[in-house]
């Protein structure tokens, strides 16, 4: 077909004769055996071919035709096809005498299976490739081949447009593939513009070998030179060669083509870091830029919330600064400034930062929150429509398709169907697919945002590619929402795991106690050599270290910047583990501060436990703690500290199984407010310290070993000791309501009944009898000497009743008894006998 088309073009002006013949021929070469061929002959009487053109007739893209008549690929492809079949192609031509083309194919007498033993399948991969070619057909072919290999491809016909797109989002693309010969700007010029923005692997394609040599290409920053026409195997091999070349660099950043964007993994191993003297000049420059951006980020985070956005936008390169924010820090920044006030920052953000925002905010456990997704999609398309379209179509189909399923009704019009039959609310962009937004959102604002996003999304989609528009709509109604959401949830967990947000069943391991002895086998390694990692260090978590504790004091002693950065990243990962384990969604600084406070508290407790070695080391406590956080993983130190709280919980649970009050069927409220607070905090699944509003809350996390010691003393020396006392007093509870009893009114009522010579059983005292006791008691405790005799009488009675010596009782519970008598004086000291009312008597059982 190609040969005949060429012949027709050659005879287009003056006309002529085209002859096509096919015959079996036998040819004997130099006396050898006769060989049989099938001969295809195409002859025309057109303008012919000049001798100069005959030398290039098989070169790709060489053509003597007008631009709209051919691309110059036809004869090159024919030549390659003939050669691949071990055939021969001959061309005879003279100007104005026509052209004679003869093709000889070896004749096959029987079918022979081709030997494919040495033909390997083309290598596949993942990543985002920027493909530039001024020929639309060739750009489409390149995109098709690369997508067949598994890559995401964005194509441009105009080099200037591709340069602007790369400049607006430099971290989106992983590889540049560009044609050499293009109008306005050739491939080398485009490469220079791109490499000024960011270093990226480059593959250049050309159909004319004399236009650029491999040496010239290498000097221009080209990684691979690929001759046209492009084939699947050549393209796959070139891309893989570039990837392997990148992977050979032993630097901290890892280039992942298996994911959409590049993620970095910090390994605290000195082999990861290289001495700066071994860096290339490019690496040194990049590291300096990273350090400059890091300092700028630190300055911005120290500003007031209402000044941060302006400071970023006033920076000479705001896009680079926004992209340099770690995803977690950017998430907190957006929420701190206010989502509605951060539209410009969202427009500058990278796709990976968008992805993190949605990964954190649109899920409630494993359930997709459609309203939250709507808000973010509306913000994204308002901030950066082009990036939103690309992001949704290339990387978020697992979310967009079920989202469309939930939010639109779709009807396809038949050719003879009247649209009025569909009902109210349907509209169309192409008179084929009719869409209506569902009335399934009660929130008016969210519904308006949903409608605006969907209308803009569908309009841009059909303008971009009508076939893609139809495909997306059809696919959205073929999905099973539960399966799509499950897959989206799975991918979300994989992405967040790289940030320290491991799944709950893994993250909860942070609360698994570890002993000091086990810690000696879990030593980490930190490098003192300046590292060449361009990974931005998370700052928000470390910036919330405002309180004075052993961990923060230890950090101030470490003055090696690289070690501090490693600990800073490790601390951010620890906080993320805690967030995952607690099932929290952190959107503001106050919520983050509570996580940071929790991490610092248990790290300090762990360091204090490890400080037993301090007695053997001749150094201050804080300095020894600084050495410990460089030697051991922060996760493990945290687990040592948390283990101290868990020991209290285990002790409380074990005691509760055999204690007197539990066997008596009494509720926890029996121990009254203070002791109930201590005991209740220890019996929680994750034990808490009973603060009793000293710092504004009733419960909080343990912050120091003093908190552990205080809770332990309250439990062992008060609650356990008091329960032991009651267990030895042979108390008969009788029919009294258990809900009325408390540790104080129980023992004081028994004492009052003993004083009144009433049976010593747990039963309410009549108001008249209690008035007599009250009068005698008040007269007794009005003077210090009399009060002492009353307390001594009380102590003697308890000693006789429990068979515990007075000295032992004084030593274990003396302070509790003193507080109890002080409480009696405080509550009843100003009450006269005639004003006694049983409704207000709390410390005794009165009827």
PDB file of N, CA and C in Angstrom, residues 1-75:
ATOM      1  N   UNK A   1       0.834  -1.202   0.000  1.00  0.00           N
ATOM      2  CA  UNK A   1       0.000   0.000   0.000  1.00  0.00           C
ATOM      3  C   UNK A   1       0.875   1.261   0.000  1.00  0.00           C
ATOM      4  N   UNK A   2       1.941   1.230   0.803  1.00  0.00           N
ATOM      5  CA  UNK A   2       2.819   2.395   0.864  1.00  0.00           C
ATOM      6  C   UNK A   2       3.499   2.660  -0.461  1.00  0.00           C
ATOM      7  N   UNK A   3       3.952   1.596  -1.141  1.00  0.00           N
ATOM      8  CA  UNK A   3       4.634   1.766  -2.421  1.00  0.00           C
ATOM      9  C   UNK A   3       3.677   2.322  -3.476  1.00  0.00           C
ATOM     10  N   UNK A   4       2.460   1.837  -3.453  1.00  0.00           N
ATOM     11  CA  UNK A   4       1.470   2.334  -4.412  1.00  0.00           C
ATOM     12  C   UNK A   4       1.115   3.796  -4.118  1.00  0.00           C
ATOM     13  N   UNK A   5       1.033   4.154  -2.834  1.00  0.00           N
ATOM     14  CA  UNK A   5       0.741   5.544  -2.474  1.00  0.00           C
ATOM     15  C   UNK A   5       1.854   6.464  -2.944  1.00  0.00           C
ATOM     16  N   UNK A   6       3.100   6.044  -2.780  1.00  0.00           N
ATOM     17  CA  UNK A   6       4.231   6.842  -3.273  1.00  0.00           C
ATOM     18  C   UNK A   6       4.158   7.015  -4.788  1.00  0.00           C
ATOM     19  N   UNK A   7       3.798   5.938  -5.487  1.00  0.00           N
ATOM     20  CA  UNK A   7       3.699   6.009  -6.947  1.00  0.00           C
ATOM     21  C   UNK A   7       2.602   6.982  -7.380  1.00  0.00           C
ATOM     22  N   UNK A   8       1.485   6.962  -6.690  1.00  0.00           N
ATOM     23  CA  UNK A   8       0.374   7.879  -7.025  1.00  0.00           C
ATOM     24  C   UNK A   8       0.812   9.321  -6.837  1.00  0.00           C
ATOM     25  N   UNK A   9       1.527   9.596  -5.717  1.00  0.00           N
ATOM     26  CA  UNK A   9       2.011  10.956  -5.481  1.00  0.00           C
ATOM     27  C   UNK A   9       3.004  11.392  -6.564  1.00  0.00           C
ATOM     28  N   UNK A  10       3.822  10.460  -7.033  1.00  0.00           N
ATOM     29  CA  UNK A  10       4.814  10.783  -8.069  1.00  0.00           C
ATOM     30  C   UNK A  10       4.149  11.112  -9.406  1.00  0.00           C
ATOM     31  N   UNK A  11       2.956  10.591  -9.668  1.00  0.00           N
ATOM     32  CA  UNK A  11       2.265  10.827 -10.944  1.00  0.00           C
ATOM     33  C   UNK A  11       1.102  11.799 -10.792  1.00  0.00           C
ATOM     34  N   UNK A  12       1.048  12.488  -9.662  1.00  0.00           N
ATOM     35  CA  UNK A  12      -0.120  13.306  -9.343  1.00  0.00           C
ATOM     36  C   UNK A  12      -0.294  14.475 -10.323  1.00  0.00           C
ATOM     37  N   UNK A  13       0.825  15.098 -10.733  1.00  0.00           N
ATOM     38  CA  UNK A  13       0.706  16.289 -11.574  1.00  0.00           C
ATOM     39  C   UNK A  13       0.395  15.950 -13.030  1.00  0.00           C
ATOM     40  N   UNK A  14       1.127  14.994 -13.606  1.00  0.00           N
ATOM     41  CA  UNK A  14       1.011  14.712 -15.052  1.00  0.00           C
ATOM     42  C   UNK A  14       0.288  13.409 -15.366  1.00  0.00           C
ATOM     43  N   UNK A  15      -0.018  12.621 -14.326  1.00  0.00           N
ATOM     44  CA  UNK A  15      -0.630  11.331 -14.603  1.00  0.00           C
ATOM     45  C   UNK A  15       0.416  10.310 -15.026  1.00  0.00           C
ATOM     46  N   UNK A  16      -0.007   9.085 -15.320  1.00  0.00           N
ATOM     47  CA  UNK A  16       0.933   8.053 -15.715  1.00  0.00           C
ATOM     48  C   UNK A  16       0.357   6.675 -15.529  1.00  0.00           C
ATOM     49  N   UNK A  17       1.253   5.686 -15.566  1.00  0.00           N
ATOM     50  CA  UNK A  17       0.842   4.284 -15.492  1.00  0.00           C
ATOM     51  C   UNK A  17       1.476   3.650 -14.254  1.00  0.00           C
ATOM     52  N   UNK A  18       0.655   2.908 -13.486  1.00  0.00           N
ATOM     53  CA  UNK A  18       1.133   2.165 -12.319  1.00  0.00           C
ATOM     54  C   UNK A  18       0.935   0.691 -12.585  1.00  0.00           C
ATOM     55  N   UNK A  19       2.034  -0.076 -12.492  1.00  0.00           N
ATOM     56  CA  UNK A  19       1.971  -1.516 -12.703  1.00  0.00           C
ATOM     57  C   UNK A  19       2.404  -2.229 -11.423  1.00  0.00           C
ATOM     58  N   UNK A  20       1.606  -3.186 -10.990  1.00  0.00           N
ATOM     59  CA  UNK A  20       1.933  -4.001  -9.833  1.00  0.00           C
ATOM     60  C   UNK A  20       1.883  -5.453 -10.255  1.00  0.00           C
ATOM     61  N   UNK A  21       2.973  -6.188  -9.987  1.00  0.00           N
ATOM     62  CA  UNK A  21       3.005  -7.603 -10.373  1.00  0.00           C
ATOM     63  C   UNK A  21       3.572  -8.444  -9.239  1.00  0.00           C
ATOM     64  N   UNK A  22       3.157  -9.680  -9.232  1.00  0.00           N
ATOM     65  CA  UNK A  22       3.604 -10.635  -8.210  1.00  0.00           C
ATOM     66  C   UNK A  22       3.914 -11.938  -8.904  1.00  0.00           C
ATOM     67  N   UNK A  23       5.111 -12.505  -8.647  1.00  0.00           N
ATOM     68  CA  UNK A  23       5.502 -13.728  -9.350  1.00  0.00           C
ATOM     69  C   UNK A  23       6.477 -14.528  -8.505  1.00  0.00           C
ATOM     70  N   UNK A  24       6.495 -15.841  -8.745  1.00  0.00           N
ATOM     71  CA  UNK A  24       7.504 -16.721  -8.144  1.00  0.00           C
ATOM     72  C   UNK A  24       8.692 -16.782  -9.076  1.00  0.00           C
ATOM     73  N   UNK A  25       9.893 -16.559  -8.520  1.00  0.00           N
ATOM     74  CA  UNK A  25      11.091 -16.565  -9.357  1.00  0.00           C
ATOM     75  C   UNK A  25      12.148 -17.429  -8.712  1.00  0.00           C
ATOM     76  N   UNK A  26      13.035 -17.930  -9.547  1.00  0.00           N
ATOM     77  CA  UNK A  26      14.180 -18.700  -9.060  1.00  0.00           C
ATOM     78  C   UNK A  26      15.440 -17.954  -9.444  1.00  0.00           C
ATOM     79  N   UNK A  27      16.345 -17.775  -8.502  1.00  0.00           N
ATOM     80  CA  UNK A  27      17.566 -17.013  -8.749  1.00  0.00           C
ATOM     81  C   UNK A  27      18.746 -17.845  -8.293  1.00  0.00           C
ATOM     82  N   UNK A  28      19.752 -17.929  -9.200  1.00  0.00           N
ATOM     83  CA  UNK A  28      20.972 -18.665  -8.875  1.00  0.00           C
ATOM     84  C   UNK A  28      22.082 -17.633  -8.665  1.00  0.00           C
ATOM     85  N   UNK A  29      22.750 -17.694  -7.534  1.00  0.00           N
ATOM     86  CA  UNK A  29      23.781 -16.717  -7.187  1.00  0.00           C
ATOM     87  C   UNK A  29      25.152 -17.356  -7.240  1.00  0.00           C
ATOM     88  N   UNK A  30      26.002 -16.872  -8.166  1.00  0.00           N
ATOM     89  CA  UNK A  30      27.422 -17.277  -8.240  1.00  0.00           C
ATOM     90  C   UNK A  30      27.599 -18.783  -8.245  1.00  0.00           C
ATOM     91  N   UNK A  31      26.791 -19.465  -8.998  1.00  0.00           N
ATOM     92  CA  UNK A  31      26.965 -20.908  -9.121  1.00  0.00           C
ATOM     93  C   UNK A  31      26.432 -21.703  -7.960  1.00  0.00           C
ATOM     94  N   UNK A  32      25.827 -21.042  -6.978  1.00  0.00           N
ATOM     95  CA  UNK A  32      25.281 -21.782  -5.841  1.00  0.00           C
ATOM     96  C   UNK A  32      23.961 -22.401  -6.234  1.00  0.00           C
ATOM     97  N   UNK A  33      23.374 -23.074  -5.290  1.00  0.00           N
ATOM     98  CA  UNK A  33      22.104 -23.741  -5.570  1.00  0.00           C
ATOM     99  C   UNK A  33      21.029 -22.706  -5.828  1.00  0.00           C
ATOM    100  N   UNK A  34      20.064 -23.127  -6.555  1.00  0.00           N
ATOM    101  CA  UNK A  34      18.963 -22.247  -6.916  1.00  0.00           C
ATOM    102  C   UNK A  34      18.081 -21.938  -5.702  1.00  0.00           C
ATOM    103  N   UNK A  35      17.714 -20.620  -5.536  1.00  0.00           N
ATOM    104  CA  UNK A  35      16.867 -20.217  -4.434  1.00  0.00           C
ATOM    105  C   UNK A  35      15.594 -19.614  -4.983  1.00  0.00           C
ATOM    106  N   UNK A  36      14.498 -19.882  -4.310  1.00  0.00           N
ATOM    107  CA  UNK A  36      13.190 -19.463  -4.785  1.00  0.00           C
ATOM    108  C   UNK A  36      12.686 -18.269  -3.975  1.00  0.00           C
ATOM    109  N   UNK A  37      12.112 -17.290  -4.674  1.00  0.00           N
ATOM    110  CA  UNK A  37      11.605 -16.061  -4.072  1.00  0.00           C
ATOM    111  C   UNK A  37      10.210 -15.747  -4.600  1.00  0.00           C
ATOM    112  N   UNK A  38       9.521 -14.939  -3.806  1.00  0.00           N
ATOM    113  CA  UNK A  38       8.307 -14.295  -4.289  1.00  0.00           C
ATOM    114  C   UNK A  38       8.684 -12.859  -4.598  1.00  0.00           C
ATOM    115  N   UNK A  39       8.457 -12.418  -5.846  1.00  0.00           N
ATOM    116  CA  UNK A  39       8.861 -11.086  -6.252  1.00  0.00           C
ATOM    117  C   UNK A  39       7.639 -10.176  -6.352  1.00  0.00           C
ATOM    118  N   UNK A  40       7.702  -9.059  -5.664  1.00  0.00           N
ATOM    119  CA  UNK A  40       6.683  -8.022  -5.748  1.00  0.00           C
ATOM    120  C   UNK A  40       7.296  -6.853  -6.488  1.00  0.00           C
ATOM    121  N   UNK A  41       6.665  -6.457  -7.592  1.00  0.00           N
ATOM    122  CA  UNK A  41       7.211  -5.388  -8.409  1.00  0.00           C
ATOM    123  C   UNK A  41       6.184  -4.262  -8.525  1.00  0.00           C
ATOM    124  N   UNK A  42       6.627  -3.030  -8.179  1.00  0.00           N
ATOM    125  CA  UNK A  42       5.777  -1.846  -8.288  1.00  0.00           C
ATOM    126  C   UNK A  42       6.500  -0.847  -9.194  1.00  0.00           C
ATOM    127  N   UNK A  43       5.881  -0.482 -10.329  1.00  0.00           N
ATOM    128  CA  UNK A  43       6.528   0.382 -11.307  1.00  0.00           C
ATOM    129  C   UNK A  43       5.585   1.522 -11.657  1.00  0.00           C
ATOM    130  N   UNK A  44       6.145   2.759 -11.718  1.00  0.00           N
ATOM    131  CA  UNK A  44       5.332   3.907 -12.122  1.00  0.00           C
ATOM    132  C   UNK A  44       6.090   4.732 -13.143  1.00  0.00           C
ATOM    133  N   UNK A  45       5.383   5.637 -13.796  1.00  0.00           N
ATOM    134  CA  UNK A  45       5.980   6.503 -14.825  1.00  0.00           C
ATOM    135  C   UNK A  45       5.983   7.952 -14.348  1.00  0.00           C
ATOM    136  N   UNK A  46       6.197   8.142 -13.034  1.00  0.00           N
ATOM    137  CA  UNK A  46       6.145   9.480 -12.452  1.00  0.00           C
ATOM    138  C   UNK A  46       7.421  10.271 -12.610  1.00  0.00           C
ATOM    139  N   UNK A  47       7.634  11.194 -11.652  1.00  0.00           N
ATOM    140  CA  UNK A  47       8.745  12.153 -11.768  1.00  0.00           C
ATOM    141  C   UNK A  47      10.101  11.540 -11.479  1.00  0.00           C
ATOM    142  N   UNK A  48      10.126  10.358 -10.855  1.00  0.00           N
ATOM    143  CA  UNK A  48      11.387   9.716 -10.563  1.00  0.00           C
ATOM    144  C   UNK A  48      12.083  10.308  -9.337  1.00  0.00           C
ATOM    145  N   UNK A  49      13.289   9.778  -9.037  1.00  0.00           N
ATOM    146  CA  UNK A  49      14.039  10.185  -7.853  1.00  0.00           C
ATOM    147  C   UNK A  49      15.428  10.620  -8.284  1.00  0.00           C
ATOM    148  N   UNK A  50      15.910  11.748  -7.739  1.00  0.00           N
ATOM    149  CA  UNK A  50      17.242  12.256  -8.079  1.00  0.00           C
ATOM    150  C   UNK A  50      18.307  11.398  -7.413  1.00  0.00           C
ATOM    151  N   UNK A  51      19.542  11.405  -7.954  1.00  0.00           N
ATOM    152  CA  UNK A  51      20.639  10.624  -7.336  1.00  0.00           C
ATOM    153  C   UNK A  51      20.899  11.025  -5.892  1.00  0.00           C
ATOM    154  N   UNK A  52      20.785  12.342  -5.562  1.00  0.00           N
ATOM    155  CA  UNK A  52      21.030  12.778  -4.190  1.00  0.00           C
ATOM    156  C   UNK A  52      19.984  12.198  -3.233  1.00  0.00           C
ATOM    157  N   UNK A  53      18.740  12.182  -3.686  1.00  0.00           N
ATOM    158  CA  UNK A  53      17.670  11.660  -2.837  1.00  0.00           C
ATOM    159  C   UNK A  53      17.758  10.143  -2.701  1.00  0.00           C
ATOM    160  N   UNK A  54      18.296   9.462  -3.738  1.00  0.00           N
ATOM    161  CA  UNK A  54      18.399   7.999  -3.689  1.00  0.00           C
ATOM    162  C   UNK A  54      19.264   7.542  -2.515  1.00  0.00           C
ATOM    163  N   UNK A  55      20.268   8.381  -2.108  1.00  0.00           N
ATOM    164  CA  UNK A  55      21.157   7.990  -1.011  1.00  0.00           C
ATOM    165  C   UNK A  55      20.432   7.995   0.335  1.00  0.00           C
ATOM    166  N   UNK A  56      19.365   8.775   0.458  1.00  0.00           N
ATOM    167  CA  UNK A  56      18.669   8.908   1.742  1.00  0.00           C
ATOM    168  C   UNK A  56      17.271   8.315   1.720  1.00  0.00           C
ATOM    169  N   UNK A  57      16.966   7.588   0.655  1.00  0.00           N
ATOM    170  CA  UNK A  57      15.569   7.202   0.472  1.00  0.00           C
ATOM    171  C   UNK A  57      15.034   6.314   1.597  1.00  0.00           C
ATOM    172  N   UNK A  58      15.942   5.570   2.282  1.00  0.00           N
ATOM    173  CA  UNK A  58      15.488   4.697   3.371  1.00  0.00           C
ATOM    174  C   UNK A  58      15.674   5.327   4.762  1.00  0.00           C
ATOM    175  N   UNK A  59      16.174   6.571   4.805  1.00  0.00           N
ATOM    176  CA  UNK A  59      16.341   7.240   6.096  1.00  0.00           C
ATOM    177  C   UNK A  59      14.976   7.617   6.679  1.00  0.00           C
ATOM    178  N   UNK A  60      14.759   7.349   7.961  1.00  0.00           N
ATOM    179  CA  UNK A  60      13.488   7.760   8.582  1.00  0.00           C
ATOM    180  C   UNK A  60      13.299   9.274   8.490  1.00  0.00           C
ATOM    181  N   UNK A  61      12.095   9.681   8.155  1.00  0.00           N
ATOM    182  CA  UNK A  61      11.677  11.086   8.096  1.00  0.00           C
ATOM    183  C   UNK A  61      12.266  11.854   6.925  1.00  0.00           C
ATOM    184  N   UNK A  62      12.973  11.163   6.046  1.00  0.00           N
ATOM    185  CA  UNK A  62      13.403  11.856   4.842  1.00  0.00           C
ATOM    186  C   UNK A  62      12.285  11.773   3.814  1.00  0.00           C
ATOM    187  N   UNK A  63      11.919  12.912   3.264  1.00  0.00           N
ATOM    188  CA  UNK A  63      10.842  12.935   2.275  1.00  0.00           C
ATOM    189  C   UNK A  63      11.025  14.138   1.371  1.00  0.00           C
ATOM    190  N   UNK A  64      10.596  13.978   0.141  1.00  0.00           N
ATOM    191  CA  UNK A  64      10.592  15.095  -0.815  1.00  0.00           C
ATOM    192  C   UNK A  64       9.192  15.635  -1.006  1.00  0.00           C
ATOM    193  N   UNK A  65       8.226  15.117  -0.237  1.00  0.00           N
ATOM    194  CA  UNK A  65       6.836  15.527  -0.391  1.00  0.00           C
ATOM    195  C   UNK A  65       6.542  16.750   0.479  1.00  0.00           C
ATOM    196  N   UNK A  66       5.398  17.331   0.208  1.00  0.00           N
ATOM    197  CA  UNK A  66       4.925  18.424   1.064  1.00  0.00           C
ATOM    198  C   UNK A  66       4.587  17.879   2.444  1.00  0.00           C
ATOM    199  N   UNK A  67       4.593  18.749   3.489  1.00  0.00           N
ATOM    200  CA  UNK A  67       4.349  18.274   4.861  1.00  0.00           C
ATOM    201  C   UNK A  67       3.029  17.540   5.037  1.00  0.00           C
ATOM    202  N   UNK A  68       2.021  17.924   4.261  1.00  0.00           N
ATOM    203  CA  UNK A  68       0.722  17.280   4.440  1.00  0.00           C
ATOM    204  C   UNK A  68       0.571  16.010   3.636  1.00  0.00           C
ATOM    205  N   UNK A  69       1.657  15.625   2.888  1.00  0.00           N
ATOM    206  CA  UNK A  69       1.564  14.436   2.037  1.00  0.00           C
ATOM    207  C   UNK A  69       2.276  13.218   2.617  1.00  0.00           C
ATOM    208  N   UNK A  70       3.081  13.404   3.638  1.00  0.00           N
ATOM    209  CA  UNK A  70       3.779  12.258   4.195  1.00  0.00           C
ATOM    210  C   UNK A  70       4.741  12.657   5.283  1.00  0.00           C
ATOM    211  N   UNK A  71       5.154  11.661   6.096  1.00  0.00           N
ATOM    212  CA  UNK A  71       6.045  11.924   7.226  1.00  0.00           C
ATOM    213  C   UNK A  71       7.479  11.484   6.974  1.00  0.00           C
ATOM    214  N   UNK A  72       7.726  10.722   5.858  1.00  0.00           N
ATOM    215  CA  UNK A  72       9.058  10.216   5.620  1.00  0.00           C
ATOM    216  C   UNK A  72       9.338   8.895   6.301  1.00  0.00           C
ATOM    217  N   UNK A  73       8.303   8.290   6.881  1.00  0.00           N
ATOM    218  CA  UNK A  73       8.499   7.010   7.574  1.00  0.00           C
ATOM    219  C   UNK A  73       8.189   5.806   6.691  1.00  0.00           C
ATOM    220  N   UNK A  74       7.435   6.024   5.611  1.00  0.00           N
ATOM    221  CA  UNK A  74       6.922   4.898   4.846  1.00  0.00           C
ATOM    222  C   UNK A  74       7.986   3.944   4.352  1.00  0.00           C
ATOM    223  N   UNK A  75       8.948   4.436   3.536  1.00  0.00           N
ATOM    224  CA  UNK A  75       9.972   3.550   2.972  1.00  0.00           C
ATOM    225  C   UNK A  75      10.890   3.005   4.051  1.00  0.00           C
TER     226      UNK A  75
END
